[in-house]
mmCIF file of C-alpha atoms in Angstrom:
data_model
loop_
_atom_site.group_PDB
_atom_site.id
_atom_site.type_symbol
_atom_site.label_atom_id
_atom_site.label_comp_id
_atom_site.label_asym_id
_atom_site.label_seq_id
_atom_site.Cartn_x
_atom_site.Cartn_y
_atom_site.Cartn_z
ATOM 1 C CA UNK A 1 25.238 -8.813 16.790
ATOM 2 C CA UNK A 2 22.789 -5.955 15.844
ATOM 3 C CA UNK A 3 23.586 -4.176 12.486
ATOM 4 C CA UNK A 4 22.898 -0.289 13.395
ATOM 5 C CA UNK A 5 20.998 0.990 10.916
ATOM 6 C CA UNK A 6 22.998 3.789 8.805
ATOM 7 C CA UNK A 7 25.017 0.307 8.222
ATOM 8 C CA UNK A 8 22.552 -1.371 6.090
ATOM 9 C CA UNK A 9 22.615 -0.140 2.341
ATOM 10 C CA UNK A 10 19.078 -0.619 1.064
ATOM 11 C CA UNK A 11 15.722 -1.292 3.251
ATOM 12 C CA UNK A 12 14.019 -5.036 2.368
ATOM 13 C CA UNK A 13 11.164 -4.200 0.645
ATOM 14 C CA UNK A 14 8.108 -6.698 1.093
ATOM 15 C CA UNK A 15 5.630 -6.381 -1.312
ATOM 16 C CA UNK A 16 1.824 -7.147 -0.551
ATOM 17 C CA UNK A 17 -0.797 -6.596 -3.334
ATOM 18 C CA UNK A 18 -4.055 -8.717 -3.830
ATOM 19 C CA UNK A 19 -7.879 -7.617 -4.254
ATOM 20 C CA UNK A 20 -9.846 -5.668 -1.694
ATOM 21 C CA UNK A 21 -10.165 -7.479 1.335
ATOM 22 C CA UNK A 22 -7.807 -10.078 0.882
ATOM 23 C CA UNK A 23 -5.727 -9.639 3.748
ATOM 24 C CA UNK A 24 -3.030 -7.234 3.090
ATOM 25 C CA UNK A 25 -3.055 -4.964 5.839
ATOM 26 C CA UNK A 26 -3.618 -7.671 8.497
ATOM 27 C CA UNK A 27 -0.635 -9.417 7.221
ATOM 28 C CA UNK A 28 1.220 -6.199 7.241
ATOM 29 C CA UNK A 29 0.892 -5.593 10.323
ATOM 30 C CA UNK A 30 1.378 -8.748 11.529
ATOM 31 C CA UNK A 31 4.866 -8.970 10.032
ATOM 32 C CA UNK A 32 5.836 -5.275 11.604
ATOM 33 C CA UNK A 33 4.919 -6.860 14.919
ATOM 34 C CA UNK A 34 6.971 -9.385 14.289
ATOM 35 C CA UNK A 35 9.941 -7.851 13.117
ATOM 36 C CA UNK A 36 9.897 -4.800 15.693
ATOM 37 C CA UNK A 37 7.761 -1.688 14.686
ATOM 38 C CA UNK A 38 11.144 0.453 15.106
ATOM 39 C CA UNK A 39 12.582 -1.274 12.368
ATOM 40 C CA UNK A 40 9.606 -1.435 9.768
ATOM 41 C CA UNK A 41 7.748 1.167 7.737
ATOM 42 C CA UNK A 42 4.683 0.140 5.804
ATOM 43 C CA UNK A 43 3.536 2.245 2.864
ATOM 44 C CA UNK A 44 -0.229 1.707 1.497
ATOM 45 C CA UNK A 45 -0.443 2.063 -2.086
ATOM 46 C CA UNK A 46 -4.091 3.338 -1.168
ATOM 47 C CA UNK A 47 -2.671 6.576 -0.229
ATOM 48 C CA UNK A 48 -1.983 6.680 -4.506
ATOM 49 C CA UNK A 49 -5.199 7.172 -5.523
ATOM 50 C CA UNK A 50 -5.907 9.407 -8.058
ATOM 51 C CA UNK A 51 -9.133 10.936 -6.794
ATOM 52 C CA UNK A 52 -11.918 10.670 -3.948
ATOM 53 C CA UNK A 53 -14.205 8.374 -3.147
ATOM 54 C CA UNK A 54 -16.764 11.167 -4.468
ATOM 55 C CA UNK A 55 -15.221 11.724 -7.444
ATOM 56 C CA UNK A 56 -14.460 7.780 -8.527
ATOM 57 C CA UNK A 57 -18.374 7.998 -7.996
ATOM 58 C CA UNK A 58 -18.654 10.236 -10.641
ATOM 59 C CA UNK A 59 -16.566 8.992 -12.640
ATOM 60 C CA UNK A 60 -17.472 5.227 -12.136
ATOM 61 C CA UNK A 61 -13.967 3.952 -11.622
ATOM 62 C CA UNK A 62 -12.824 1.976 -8.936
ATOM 63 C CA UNK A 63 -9.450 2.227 -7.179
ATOM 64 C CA UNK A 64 -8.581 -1.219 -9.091
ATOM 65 C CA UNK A 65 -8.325 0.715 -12.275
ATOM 66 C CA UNK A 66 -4.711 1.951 -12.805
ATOM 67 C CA UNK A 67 -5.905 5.065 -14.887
ATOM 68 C CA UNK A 68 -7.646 5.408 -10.987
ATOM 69 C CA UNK A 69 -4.243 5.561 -9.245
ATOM 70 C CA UNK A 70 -0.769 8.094 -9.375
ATOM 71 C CA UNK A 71 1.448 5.249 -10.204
ATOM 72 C CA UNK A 72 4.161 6.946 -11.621
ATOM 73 C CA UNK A 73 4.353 8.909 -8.288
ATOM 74 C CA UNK A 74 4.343 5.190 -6.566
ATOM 75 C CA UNK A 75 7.334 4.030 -8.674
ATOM 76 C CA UNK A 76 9.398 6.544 -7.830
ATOM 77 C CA UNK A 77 8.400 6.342 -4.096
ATOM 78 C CA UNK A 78 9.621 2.607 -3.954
ATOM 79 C CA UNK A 79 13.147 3.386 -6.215
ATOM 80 C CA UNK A 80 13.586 6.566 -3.489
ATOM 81 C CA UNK A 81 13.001 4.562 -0.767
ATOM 82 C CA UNK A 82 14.820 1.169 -2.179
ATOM 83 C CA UNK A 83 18.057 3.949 -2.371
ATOM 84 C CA UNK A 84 17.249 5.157 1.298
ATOM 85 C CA UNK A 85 15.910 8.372 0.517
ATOM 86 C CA UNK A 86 13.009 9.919 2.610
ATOM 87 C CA UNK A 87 9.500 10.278 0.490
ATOM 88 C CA UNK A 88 6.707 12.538 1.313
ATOM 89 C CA UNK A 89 3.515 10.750 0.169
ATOM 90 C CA UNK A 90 0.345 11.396 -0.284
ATOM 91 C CA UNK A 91 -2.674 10.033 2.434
ATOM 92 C CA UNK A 92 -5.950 8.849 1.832
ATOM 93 C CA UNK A 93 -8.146 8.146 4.505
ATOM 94 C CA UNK A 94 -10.787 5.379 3.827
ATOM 95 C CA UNK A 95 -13.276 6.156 6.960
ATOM 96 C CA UNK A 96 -13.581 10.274 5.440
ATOM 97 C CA UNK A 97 -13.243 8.903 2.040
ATOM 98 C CA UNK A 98 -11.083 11.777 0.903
ATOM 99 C CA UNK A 99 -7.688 12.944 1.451
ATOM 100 C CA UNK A 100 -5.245 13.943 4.620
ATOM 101 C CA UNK A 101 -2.349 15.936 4.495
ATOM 102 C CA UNK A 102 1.276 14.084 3.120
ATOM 103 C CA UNK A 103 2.982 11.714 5.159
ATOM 104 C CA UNK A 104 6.782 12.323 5.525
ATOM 105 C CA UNK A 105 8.319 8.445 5.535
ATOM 106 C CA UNK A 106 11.853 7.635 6.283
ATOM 107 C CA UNK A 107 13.574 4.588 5.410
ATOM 108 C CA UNK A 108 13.925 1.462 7.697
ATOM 109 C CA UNK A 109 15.588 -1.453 7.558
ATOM 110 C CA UNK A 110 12.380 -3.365 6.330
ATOM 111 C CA UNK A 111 9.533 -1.960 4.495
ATOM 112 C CA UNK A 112 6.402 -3.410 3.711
ATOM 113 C CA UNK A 113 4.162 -2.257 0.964
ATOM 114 C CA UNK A 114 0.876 -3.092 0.677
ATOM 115 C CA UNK A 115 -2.168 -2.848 -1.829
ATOM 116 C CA UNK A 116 -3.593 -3.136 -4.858
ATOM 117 C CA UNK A 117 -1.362 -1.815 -7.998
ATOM 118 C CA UNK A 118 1.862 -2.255 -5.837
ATOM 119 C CA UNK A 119 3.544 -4.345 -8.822
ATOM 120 C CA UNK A 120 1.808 -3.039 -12.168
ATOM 121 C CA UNK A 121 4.721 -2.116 -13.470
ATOM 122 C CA UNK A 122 7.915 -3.965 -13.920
ATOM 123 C CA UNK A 123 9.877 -0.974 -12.647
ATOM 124 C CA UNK A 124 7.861 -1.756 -9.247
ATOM 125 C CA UNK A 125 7.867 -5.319 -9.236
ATOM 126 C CA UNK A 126 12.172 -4.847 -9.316
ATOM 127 C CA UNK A 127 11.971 -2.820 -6.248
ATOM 128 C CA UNK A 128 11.082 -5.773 -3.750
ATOM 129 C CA UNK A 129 13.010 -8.285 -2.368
ATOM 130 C CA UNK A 130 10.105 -9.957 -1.557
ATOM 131 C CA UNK A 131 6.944 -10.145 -3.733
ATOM 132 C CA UNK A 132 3.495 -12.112 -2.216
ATOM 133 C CA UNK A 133 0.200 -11.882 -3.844
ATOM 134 C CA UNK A 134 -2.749 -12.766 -2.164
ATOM 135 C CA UNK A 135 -5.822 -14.639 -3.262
ATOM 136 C CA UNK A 136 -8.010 -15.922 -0.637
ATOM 137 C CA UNK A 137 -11.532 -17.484 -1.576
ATOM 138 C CA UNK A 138 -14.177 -14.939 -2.618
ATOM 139 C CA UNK A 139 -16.600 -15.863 -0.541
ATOM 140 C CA UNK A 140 -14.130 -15.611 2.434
ATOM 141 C CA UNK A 141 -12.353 -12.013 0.783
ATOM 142 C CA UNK A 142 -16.260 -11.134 0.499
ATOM 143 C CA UNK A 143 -17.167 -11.446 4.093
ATOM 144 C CA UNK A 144 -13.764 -9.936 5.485
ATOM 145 C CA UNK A 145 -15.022 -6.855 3.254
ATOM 146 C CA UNK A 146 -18.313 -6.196 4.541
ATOM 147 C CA UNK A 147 -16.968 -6.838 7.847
ATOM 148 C CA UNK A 148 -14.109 -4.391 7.558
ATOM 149 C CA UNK A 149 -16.138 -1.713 5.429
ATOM 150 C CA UNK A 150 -19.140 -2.063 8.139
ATOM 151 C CA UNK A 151 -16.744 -1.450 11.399
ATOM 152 C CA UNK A 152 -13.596 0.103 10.366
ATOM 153 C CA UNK A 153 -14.806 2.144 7.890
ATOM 154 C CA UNK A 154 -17.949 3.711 8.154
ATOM 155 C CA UNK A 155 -19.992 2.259 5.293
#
């Protein structure tokens, strides 16, 4: 029997982090498909990030810093979402390099969030239900990289 969905109290959160390349947003989507894209949203803790590719240039940070990302803004997402509140978040798009206008995202019975700084905190880390880090071999995360930067990307 189907639970409808203003039945279920909280979404299950699945949390994804690991380092660039390592498989997060295949695995993401993978487990949306799975589970029925009606019934999942999936938040990128990408769309956090501090400042533009042009200005982390500058700066010579990397999106792996924290100081790089809003994660205060993140850790309230997940607790707003975890309660079944709507969020508006930010966007970044990684082909422009810069950023898009907010995404309005509503709750669903499962949510998957994926990235890099997804459980800094302990506040965020007590959000999931889930928590999976990934950690594939560097010379494998290496290659998926250059492969994704070259042809999904742009650079």
């Amino acid at each position: 029997m189907a639970i409808p969905f203003g039945a279920i109290p909280r979404p299950i959160i699945l949390g994804i982090v690991g380092d660039s390349a390592a498989g997060k947003t295949t695995l993401s989507h993978g487990i949306a498909q799975i589970l029925g894209i009606d019934r999942v949203a999936v938040l990128c803790t990408d769309d956090y990030h501090r400042y533009n590719r042009q200005q982390r240039k500058e700066l010579g940070m990397t999106p792996l810093s924290p100081e790089c990302n809003y994660l205060d803004i993140m850790a309230q997402h997940l607790q707003l979402l975890r309660a079944g509140e709507p969020i508006l978040k930010p966007h970044y798009d990684h082909k422009s390099g810069d950023f898009g206008p907010p995404q309005y995202i509503v709750p669903h019975p499962f949510l998957i969030v994926e990235g890099l700084l997804g459980f800094y905190w302990q506040e965020m880390r007590s959000a999931y239900s889930v928590r999976v880090y990934l950690d594939p071999p560097e010379e494998l995360r290496r290659r998926w990289k250059v492969r994704r930067d070259t042809s999904q990307r742009g650079y």
